[in-house]
Short mmCIF file of C-alpha atoms in Angstrom, two decimals:
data_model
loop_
_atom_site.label_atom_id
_atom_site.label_comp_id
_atom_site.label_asym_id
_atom_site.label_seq_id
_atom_site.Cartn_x
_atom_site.Cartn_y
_atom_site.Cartn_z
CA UNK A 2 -5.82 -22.49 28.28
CA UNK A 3 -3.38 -24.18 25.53
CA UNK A 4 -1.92 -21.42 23.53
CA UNK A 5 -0.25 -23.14 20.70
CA UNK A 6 -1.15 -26.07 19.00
CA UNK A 7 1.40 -27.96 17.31
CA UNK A 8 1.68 -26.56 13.29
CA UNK A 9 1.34 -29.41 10.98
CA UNK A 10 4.00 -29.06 7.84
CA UNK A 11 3.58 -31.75 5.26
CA UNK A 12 3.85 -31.82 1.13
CA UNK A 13 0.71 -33.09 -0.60
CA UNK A 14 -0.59 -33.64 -3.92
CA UNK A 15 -0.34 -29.83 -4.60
CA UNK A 16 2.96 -30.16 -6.94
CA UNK A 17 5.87 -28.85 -4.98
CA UNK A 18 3.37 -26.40 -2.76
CA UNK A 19 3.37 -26.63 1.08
CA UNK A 20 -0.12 -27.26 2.20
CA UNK A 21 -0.56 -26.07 6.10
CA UNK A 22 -3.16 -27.80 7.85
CA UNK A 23 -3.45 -26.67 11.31
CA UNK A 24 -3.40 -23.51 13.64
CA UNK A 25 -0.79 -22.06 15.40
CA UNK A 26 -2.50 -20.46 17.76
CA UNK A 27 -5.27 -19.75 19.53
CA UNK A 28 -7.17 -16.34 19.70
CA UNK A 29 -6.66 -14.70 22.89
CA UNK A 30 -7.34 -11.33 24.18
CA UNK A 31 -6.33 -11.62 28.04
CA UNK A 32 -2.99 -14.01 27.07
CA UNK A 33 0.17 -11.47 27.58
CA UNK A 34 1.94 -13.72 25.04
CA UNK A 35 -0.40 -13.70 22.41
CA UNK A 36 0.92 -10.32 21.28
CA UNK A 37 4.79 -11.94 20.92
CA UNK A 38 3.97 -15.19 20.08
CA UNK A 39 2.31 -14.03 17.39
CA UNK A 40 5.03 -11.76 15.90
CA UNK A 41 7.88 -14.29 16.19
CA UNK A 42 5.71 -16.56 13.71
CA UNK A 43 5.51 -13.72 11.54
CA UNK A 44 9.36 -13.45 12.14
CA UNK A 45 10.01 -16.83 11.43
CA UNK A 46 7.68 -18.13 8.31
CA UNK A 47 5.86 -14.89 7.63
CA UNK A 48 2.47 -16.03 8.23
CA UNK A 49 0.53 -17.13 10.89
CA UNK A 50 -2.64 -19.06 12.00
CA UNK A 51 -5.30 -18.43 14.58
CA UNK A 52 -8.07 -20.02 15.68
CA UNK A 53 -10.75 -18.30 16.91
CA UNK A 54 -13.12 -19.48 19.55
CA UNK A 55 -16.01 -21.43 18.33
CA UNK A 56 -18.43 -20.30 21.20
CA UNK A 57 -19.28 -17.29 18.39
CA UNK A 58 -20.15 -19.86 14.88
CA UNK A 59 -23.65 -18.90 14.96
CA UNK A 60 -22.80 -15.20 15.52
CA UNK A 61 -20.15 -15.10 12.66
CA UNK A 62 -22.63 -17.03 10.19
CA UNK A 63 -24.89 -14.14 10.58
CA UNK A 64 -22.27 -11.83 9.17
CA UNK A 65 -23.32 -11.89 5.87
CA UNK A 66 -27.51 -11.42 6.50
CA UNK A 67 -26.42 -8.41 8.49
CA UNK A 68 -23.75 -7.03 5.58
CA UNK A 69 -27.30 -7.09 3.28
CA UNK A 70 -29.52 -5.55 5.93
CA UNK A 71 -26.83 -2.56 6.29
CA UNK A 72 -27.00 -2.57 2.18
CA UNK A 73 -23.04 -3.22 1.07
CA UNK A 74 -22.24 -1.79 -1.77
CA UNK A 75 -20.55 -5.07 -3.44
CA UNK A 76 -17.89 -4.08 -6.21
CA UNK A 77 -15.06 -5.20 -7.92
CA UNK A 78 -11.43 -3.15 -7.14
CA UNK A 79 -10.10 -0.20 -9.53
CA UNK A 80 -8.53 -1.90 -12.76
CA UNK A 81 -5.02 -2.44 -12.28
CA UNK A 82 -5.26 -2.21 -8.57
CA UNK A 83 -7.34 -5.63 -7.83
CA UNK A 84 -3.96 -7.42 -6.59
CA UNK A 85 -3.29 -5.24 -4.13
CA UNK A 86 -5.87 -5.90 -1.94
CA UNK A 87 -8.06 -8.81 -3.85
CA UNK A 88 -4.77 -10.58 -4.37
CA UNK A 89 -3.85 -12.26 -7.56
CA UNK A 90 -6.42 -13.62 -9.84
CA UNK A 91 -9.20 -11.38 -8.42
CA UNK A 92 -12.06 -12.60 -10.56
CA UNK A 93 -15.16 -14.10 -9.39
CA UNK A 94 -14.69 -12.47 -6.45
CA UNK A 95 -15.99 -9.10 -4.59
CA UNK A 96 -15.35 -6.21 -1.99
CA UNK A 97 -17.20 -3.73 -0.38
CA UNK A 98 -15.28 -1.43 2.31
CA UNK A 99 -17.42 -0.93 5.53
CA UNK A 100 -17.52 2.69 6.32
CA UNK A 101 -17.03 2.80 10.56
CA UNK A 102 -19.82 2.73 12.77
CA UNK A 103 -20.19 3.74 16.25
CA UNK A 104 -22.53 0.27 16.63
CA UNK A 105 -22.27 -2.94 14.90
CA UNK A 106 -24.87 -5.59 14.89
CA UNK A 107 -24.20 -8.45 16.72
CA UNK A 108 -22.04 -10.84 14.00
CA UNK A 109 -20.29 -8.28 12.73
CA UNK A 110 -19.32 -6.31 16.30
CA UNK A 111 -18.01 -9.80 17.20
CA UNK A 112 -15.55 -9.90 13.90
CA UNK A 113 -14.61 -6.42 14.34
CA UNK A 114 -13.74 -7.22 18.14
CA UNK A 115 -11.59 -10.38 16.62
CA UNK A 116 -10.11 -8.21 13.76
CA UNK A 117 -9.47 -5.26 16.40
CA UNK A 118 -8.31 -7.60 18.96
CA UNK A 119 -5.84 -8.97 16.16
CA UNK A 120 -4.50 -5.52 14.79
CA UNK A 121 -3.98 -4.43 18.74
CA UNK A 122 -1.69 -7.48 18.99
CA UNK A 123 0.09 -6.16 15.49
CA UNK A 124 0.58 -2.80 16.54
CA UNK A 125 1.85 -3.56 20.06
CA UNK A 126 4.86 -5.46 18.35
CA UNK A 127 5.73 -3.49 14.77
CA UNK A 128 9.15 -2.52 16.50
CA UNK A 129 9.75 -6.06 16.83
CA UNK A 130 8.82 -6.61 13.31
CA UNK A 131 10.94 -4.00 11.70
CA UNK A 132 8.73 -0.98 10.96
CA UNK A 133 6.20 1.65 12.96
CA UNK A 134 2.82 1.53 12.89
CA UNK A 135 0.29 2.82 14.64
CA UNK A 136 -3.22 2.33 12.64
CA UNK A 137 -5.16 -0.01 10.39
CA UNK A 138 -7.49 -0.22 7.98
CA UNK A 139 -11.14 -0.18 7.67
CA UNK A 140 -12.72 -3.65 7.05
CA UNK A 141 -13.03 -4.86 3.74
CA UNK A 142 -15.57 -8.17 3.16
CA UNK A 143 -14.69 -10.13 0.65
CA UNK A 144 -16.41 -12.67 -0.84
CA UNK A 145 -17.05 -14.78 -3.96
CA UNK A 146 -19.44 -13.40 -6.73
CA UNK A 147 -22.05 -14.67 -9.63
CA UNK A 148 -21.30 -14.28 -12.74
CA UNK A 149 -24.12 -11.73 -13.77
CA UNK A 150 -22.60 -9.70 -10.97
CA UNK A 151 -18.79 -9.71 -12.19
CA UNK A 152 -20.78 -8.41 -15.24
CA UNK A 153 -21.92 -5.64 -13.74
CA UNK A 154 -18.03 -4.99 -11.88
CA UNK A 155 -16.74 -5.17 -15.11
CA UNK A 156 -18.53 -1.73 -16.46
CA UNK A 157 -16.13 0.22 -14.94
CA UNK A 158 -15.90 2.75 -12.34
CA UNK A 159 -15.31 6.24 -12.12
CA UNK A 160 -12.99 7.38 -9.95
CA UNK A 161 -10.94 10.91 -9.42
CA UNK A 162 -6.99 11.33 -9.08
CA UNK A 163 -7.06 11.45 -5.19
CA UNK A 164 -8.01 7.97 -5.57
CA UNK A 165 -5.64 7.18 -7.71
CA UNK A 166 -2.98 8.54 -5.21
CA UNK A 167 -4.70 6.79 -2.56
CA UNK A 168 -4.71 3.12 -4.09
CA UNK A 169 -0.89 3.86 -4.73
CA UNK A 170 0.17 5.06 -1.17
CA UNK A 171 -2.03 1.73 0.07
CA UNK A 172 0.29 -0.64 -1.58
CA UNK A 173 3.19 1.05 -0.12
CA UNK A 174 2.16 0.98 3.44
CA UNK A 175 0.72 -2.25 3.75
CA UNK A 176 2.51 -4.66 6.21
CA UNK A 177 0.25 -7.10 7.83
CA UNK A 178 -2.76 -8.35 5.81
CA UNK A 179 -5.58 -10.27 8.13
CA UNK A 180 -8.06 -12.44 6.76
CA UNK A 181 -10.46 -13.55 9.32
CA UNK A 182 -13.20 -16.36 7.37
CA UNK A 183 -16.51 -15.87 9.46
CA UNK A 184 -18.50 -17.97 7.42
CA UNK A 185 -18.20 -20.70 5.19
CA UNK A 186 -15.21 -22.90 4.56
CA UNK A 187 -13.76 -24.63 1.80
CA UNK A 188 -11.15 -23.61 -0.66
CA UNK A 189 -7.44 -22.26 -0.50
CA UNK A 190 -5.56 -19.07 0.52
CA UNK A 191 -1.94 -19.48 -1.78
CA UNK A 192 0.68 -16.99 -0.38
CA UNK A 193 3.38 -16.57 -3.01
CA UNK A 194 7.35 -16.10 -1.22
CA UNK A 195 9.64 -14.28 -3.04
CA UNK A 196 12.58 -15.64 -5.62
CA UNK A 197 10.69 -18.44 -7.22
CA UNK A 198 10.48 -20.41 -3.59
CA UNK A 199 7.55 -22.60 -3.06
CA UNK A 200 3.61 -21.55 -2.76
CA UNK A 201 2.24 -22.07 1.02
CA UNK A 202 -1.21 -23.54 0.62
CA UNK A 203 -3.63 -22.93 3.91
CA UNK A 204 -7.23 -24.48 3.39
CA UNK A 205 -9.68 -22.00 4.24
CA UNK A 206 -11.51 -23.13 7.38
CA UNK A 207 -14.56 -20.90 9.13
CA UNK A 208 -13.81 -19.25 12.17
CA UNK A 209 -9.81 -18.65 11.45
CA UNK A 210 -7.70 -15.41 10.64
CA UNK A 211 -4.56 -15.77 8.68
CA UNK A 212 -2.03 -13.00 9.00
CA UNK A 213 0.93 -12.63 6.86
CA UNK A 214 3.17 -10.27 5.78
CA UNK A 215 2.26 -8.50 2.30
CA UNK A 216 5.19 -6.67 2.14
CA UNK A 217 6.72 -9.79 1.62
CA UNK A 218 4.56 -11.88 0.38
CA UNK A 219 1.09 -11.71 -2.40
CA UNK A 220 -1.85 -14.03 -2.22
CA UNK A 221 -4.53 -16.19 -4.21
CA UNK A 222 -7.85 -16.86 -2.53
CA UNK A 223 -9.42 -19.32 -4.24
CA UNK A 224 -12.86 -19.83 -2.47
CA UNK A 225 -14.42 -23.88 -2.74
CA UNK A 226 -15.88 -24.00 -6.42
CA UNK A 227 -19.68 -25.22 -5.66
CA UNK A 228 -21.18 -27.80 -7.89
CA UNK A 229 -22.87 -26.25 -11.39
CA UNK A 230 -26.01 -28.43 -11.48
CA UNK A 231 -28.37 -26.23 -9.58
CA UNK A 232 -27.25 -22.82 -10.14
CA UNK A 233 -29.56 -21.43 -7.53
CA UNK A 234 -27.87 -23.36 -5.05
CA UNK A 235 -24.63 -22.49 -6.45
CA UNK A 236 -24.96 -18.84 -5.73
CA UNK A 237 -26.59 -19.91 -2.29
CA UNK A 238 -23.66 -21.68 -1.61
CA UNK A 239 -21.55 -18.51 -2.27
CA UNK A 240 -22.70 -16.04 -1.02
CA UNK A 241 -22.52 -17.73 2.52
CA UNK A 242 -18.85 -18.03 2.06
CA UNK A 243 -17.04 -14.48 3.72
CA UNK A 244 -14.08 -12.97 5.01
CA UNK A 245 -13.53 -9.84 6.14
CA UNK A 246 -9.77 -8.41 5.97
CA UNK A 247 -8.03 -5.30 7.48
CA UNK A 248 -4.21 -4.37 6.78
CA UNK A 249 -1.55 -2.88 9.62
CA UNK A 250 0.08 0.10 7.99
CA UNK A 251 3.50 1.40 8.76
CA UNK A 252 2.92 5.29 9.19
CA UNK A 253 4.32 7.59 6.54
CA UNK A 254 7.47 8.42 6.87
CA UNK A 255 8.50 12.37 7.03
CA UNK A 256 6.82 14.43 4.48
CA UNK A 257 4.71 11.40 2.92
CA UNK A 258 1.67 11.73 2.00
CA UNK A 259 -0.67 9.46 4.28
CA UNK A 260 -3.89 7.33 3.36
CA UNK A 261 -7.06 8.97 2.73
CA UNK A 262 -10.20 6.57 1.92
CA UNK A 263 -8.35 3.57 3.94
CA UNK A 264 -7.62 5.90 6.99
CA UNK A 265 -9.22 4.07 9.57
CA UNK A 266 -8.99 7.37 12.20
CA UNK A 267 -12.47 9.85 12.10
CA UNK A 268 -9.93 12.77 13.38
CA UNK A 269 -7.37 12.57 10.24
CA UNK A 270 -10.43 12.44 8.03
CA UNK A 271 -11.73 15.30 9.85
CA UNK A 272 -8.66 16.91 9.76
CA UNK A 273 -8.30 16.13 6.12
CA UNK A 274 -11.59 18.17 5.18
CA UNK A 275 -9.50 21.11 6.61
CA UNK A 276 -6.68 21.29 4.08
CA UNK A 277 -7.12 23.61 1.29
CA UNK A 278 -7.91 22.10 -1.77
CA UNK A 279 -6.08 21.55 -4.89
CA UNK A 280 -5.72 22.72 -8.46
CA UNK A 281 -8.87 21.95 -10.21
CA UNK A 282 -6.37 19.55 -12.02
CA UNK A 283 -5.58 17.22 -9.14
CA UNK A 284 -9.26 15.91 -8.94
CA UNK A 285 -9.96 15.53 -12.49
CA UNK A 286 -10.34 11.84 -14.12
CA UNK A 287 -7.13 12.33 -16.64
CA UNK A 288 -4.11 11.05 -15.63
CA UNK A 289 -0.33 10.96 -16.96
CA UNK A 290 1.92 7.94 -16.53
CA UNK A 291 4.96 8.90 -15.54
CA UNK A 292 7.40 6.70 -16.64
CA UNK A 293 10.85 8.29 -15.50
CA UNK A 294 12.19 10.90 -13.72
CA UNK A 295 15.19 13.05 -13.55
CA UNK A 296 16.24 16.01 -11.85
CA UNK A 297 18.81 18.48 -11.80
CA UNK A 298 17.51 21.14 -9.18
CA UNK A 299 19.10 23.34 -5.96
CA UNK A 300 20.21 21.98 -2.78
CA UNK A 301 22.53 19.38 -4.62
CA UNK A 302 19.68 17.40 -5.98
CA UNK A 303 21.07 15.59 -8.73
CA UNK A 304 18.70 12.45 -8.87
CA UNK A 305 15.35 12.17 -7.82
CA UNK A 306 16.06 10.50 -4.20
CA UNK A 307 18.19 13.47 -3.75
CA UNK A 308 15.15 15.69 -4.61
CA UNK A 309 13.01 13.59 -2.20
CA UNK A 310 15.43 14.19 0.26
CA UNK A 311 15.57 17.72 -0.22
CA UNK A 312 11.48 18.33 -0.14
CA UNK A 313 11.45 15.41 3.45
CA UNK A 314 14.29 17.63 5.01
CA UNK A 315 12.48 21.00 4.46
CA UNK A 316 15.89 22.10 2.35
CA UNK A 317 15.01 25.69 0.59
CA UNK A 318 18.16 25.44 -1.67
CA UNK A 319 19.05 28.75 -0.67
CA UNK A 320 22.57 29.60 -1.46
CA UNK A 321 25.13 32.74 -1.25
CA UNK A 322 25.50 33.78 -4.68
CA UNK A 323 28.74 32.40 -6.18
CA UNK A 324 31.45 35.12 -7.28
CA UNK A 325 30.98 33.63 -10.55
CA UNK A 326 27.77 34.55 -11.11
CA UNK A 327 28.39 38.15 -10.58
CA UNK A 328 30.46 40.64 -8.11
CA UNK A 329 28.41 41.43 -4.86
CA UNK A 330 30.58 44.45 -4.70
CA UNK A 331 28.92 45.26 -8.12
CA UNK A 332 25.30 44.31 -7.30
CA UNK A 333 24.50 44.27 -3.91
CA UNK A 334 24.09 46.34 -1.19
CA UNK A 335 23.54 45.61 2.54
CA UNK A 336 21.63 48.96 2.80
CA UNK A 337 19.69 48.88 -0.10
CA UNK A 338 21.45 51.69 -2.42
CA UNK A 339 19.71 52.84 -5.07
CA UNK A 340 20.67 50.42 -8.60
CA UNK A 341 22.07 47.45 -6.68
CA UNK A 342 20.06 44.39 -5.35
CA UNK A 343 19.50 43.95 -1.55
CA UNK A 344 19.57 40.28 -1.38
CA UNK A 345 21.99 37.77 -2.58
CA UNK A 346 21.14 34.47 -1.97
CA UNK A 347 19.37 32.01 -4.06
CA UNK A 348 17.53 29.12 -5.01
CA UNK A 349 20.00 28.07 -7.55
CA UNK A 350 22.19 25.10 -8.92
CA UNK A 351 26.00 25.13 -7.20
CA UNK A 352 28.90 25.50 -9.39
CA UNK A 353 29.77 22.31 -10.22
CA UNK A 354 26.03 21.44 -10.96
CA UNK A 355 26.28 23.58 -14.05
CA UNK A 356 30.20 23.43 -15.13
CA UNK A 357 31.20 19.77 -14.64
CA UNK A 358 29.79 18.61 -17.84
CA UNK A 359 31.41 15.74 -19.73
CA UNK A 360 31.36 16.94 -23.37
CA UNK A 361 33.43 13.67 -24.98
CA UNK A 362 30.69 11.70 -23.13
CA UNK A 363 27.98 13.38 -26.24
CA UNK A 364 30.88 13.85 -28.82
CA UNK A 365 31.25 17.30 -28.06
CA UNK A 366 34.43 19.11 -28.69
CA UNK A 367 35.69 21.20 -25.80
CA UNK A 368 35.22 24.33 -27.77
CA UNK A 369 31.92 23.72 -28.52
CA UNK A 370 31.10 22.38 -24.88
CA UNK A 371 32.42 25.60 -23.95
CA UNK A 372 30.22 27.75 -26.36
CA UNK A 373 26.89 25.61 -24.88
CA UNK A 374 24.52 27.60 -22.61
CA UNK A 375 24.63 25.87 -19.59
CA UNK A 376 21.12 25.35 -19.33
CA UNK A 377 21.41 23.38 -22.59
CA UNK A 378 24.62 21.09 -21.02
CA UNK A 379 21.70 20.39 -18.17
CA UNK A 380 19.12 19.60 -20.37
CA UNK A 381 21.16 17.02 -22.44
CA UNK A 382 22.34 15.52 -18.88
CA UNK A 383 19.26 15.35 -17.34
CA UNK A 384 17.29 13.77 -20.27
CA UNK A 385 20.02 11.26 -20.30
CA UNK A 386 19.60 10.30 -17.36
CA UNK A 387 15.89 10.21 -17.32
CA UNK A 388 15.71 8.09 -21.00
CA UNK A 389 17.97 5.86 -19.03
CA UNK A 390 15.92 5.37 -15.98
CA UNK A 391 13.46 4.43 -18.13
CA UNK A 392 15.29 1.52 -20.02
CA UNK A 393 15.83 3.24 -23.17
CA UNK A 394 20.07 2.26 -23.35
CA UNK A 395 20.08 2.95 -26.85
#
């Protein structure tokens, strides 16, 4: 069979966009190069193209009777988290995540085969593509909405912190977003490059996937607006028009925190169920923006990528008490005698963590730098530093 099929690159009526018309490849599961074809692309523009076979239109245009027989819970995305995996300009649209199932029906075991089939070819080549992954996520559909329903989205949801956490860690790991459209064609998919460079436009056709990297790039869908006389129709018309998406994750990286709801693996969320749970805090619905942070804290953490280093490396901070703290000949004894201490090392700041303090820098004299509890020199240092991470420079 042909493989690739010759990408067609041209600037239309679309201001200074680039509008790509055609594939640039063809869906295979038994082709060894599919797999590395398919990550140079993604190498070389970022995005890619497939076609999928059309031997399965009539089983992919049942997708969407079968996502109402199973009863999808349509809804909009958390508030302030739509972009990440609605893209930009998320309205009139809608999501529901499909929980996994040991059996699909037909249409939608064929586009999980496609979107599996996809991922495998992902996966097999993340080394190639400059991160490790091993796993995916669980299908979203996506499709556009009425307007009485984006009413109903718009009420609000109630969610707990864990979610929170989750949606956060999701936009972190996210490298490879596929859209596979299994019904209904018509409108755009805009992927926006980085430093101001020029939108890619892709018409949305039925019965293609288009992967691209959103790490490095966002997108717009903008599904085919149908014609307002007959509303009925219009909402018809809609609701016929579906994709169904699933991101490649790069796996956390040493004492991250990994995905919960998006965890497409039953073991971790079995093993999940296992850990012991939280402060009664952690799964309550108020939350704290944190804005900045600074540290000043043991093992040489003096900024908070040192502190992240510190809690990733296992570090304890443990240190030998410094003879200017206090005389171990004094206060310590290996054999625990009575009136001396029988340990002497610490979690505590070194030295230089609590004496190297630049007084002239807050129009201190020496002599009353000197006279300054330390833990007061630390405080003025560290809230400094944080006010500055934050942008306040005056």
């Amino acid at each position: 069979m042909t493989l690739f099929s010759e990408p067609s690159h041209e600037l239309e009526a679309l201001g200074a966009e680039q509008r790509e018309k055609s594939s640039d490849l063809v869906f295979s599961r038994t082709c060894d190069s599919f797999p590395s074809a398919l990550a140079e692309l993604l190498l070389e523009k970022q995005f890619c193209i497939v076609q999928i076979p059309r031997e399965t239109t009539e089983v992919r245009r049942s997708v969407a009777e079968e996502l109402v027989k199973l009863g999808a819970c349509w809804e909009s995305e958390l508030p302030g988290f739509e972009a990440d995996t609605m893209g930009r300009s998320p309205g009139g649209k809608k999501v529901s995540w499909l929980q996994p199932r040991e059996t699909w029906s037909p249409g939608l075991a064929a586009a999980e085969q496609v979107l599996e089939g996809l991922s495998s070819a992902i996966l097999s080549m993340t080394p190639k593509l400059g991160f490790r992954g091993s796993e995916r996520t669980t299908i979203m559909a996506h499709a556009p909405c009425t307007t009485e329903e984006e009413a109903v989205f718009s009420e609000g949801l109630a969610v707990d912190a864990s979610e929170i956490q989750d949606r956060i860690a999701f936009g972190k790991h996210r490298k490879v977003c596929i859209i596979y459209f299994v019904s209904g064609g018509g409108g755009y998919l805009i992927l926006h490059q980085a430093d101001e460079q020029d939108d890619v436009v892709i018409p949305c056709e039925e019965g293609q996937a288009i992967l691209f990297r959103h790490d490095l790039l966002d997108y717009t869908w903008r599904p085919e607006k149908q014609s307002s006389k007959n509303n009925a129709n219009h909402n018809i018309n809609n609701s016929r028009q579906l994709a169904l998406q699933v991101w490649i994750l790069r796996d956390p990286f040493q004492g991250e925190t990994s995905l919960q709801a998006r965890d497409a693996s039953p073991d971790a969320i079995g093993a999940l169920q296992h850990v012991p749970a939280g402060p009664l805090y952690g799964d309550s619905n108020e939350t704290v923006d944190v804005l900045s942070l600074a540290v000043r804290d043991p093992g040489q953490a003096n900024q908070p990528e040192d502190y992240w280093s510190v809690l990733s490396s296992g570090c304890d901070g443990m240190i030998l008490v410094p003879l200017c703290r206090w005389d171990h000949d004094l206060y310590w004894s290996e054999t625990g005698e009575n009136g001396k201490g029988y340990i002497r090392h610490f979690g505590m700041l070194m030295d230089d963590q609590m004496a190297m303090f630049d007084n002239e820098f807050f129009g201190m004299s020496a002599t009353e730098a000197t006279h300054t509890d330390p833990p007061q020199r630390n405080c003025m240092e560290v809230g400094y530093d944080c006010l500055h991470r934050a942008g306040w420079t005056r």
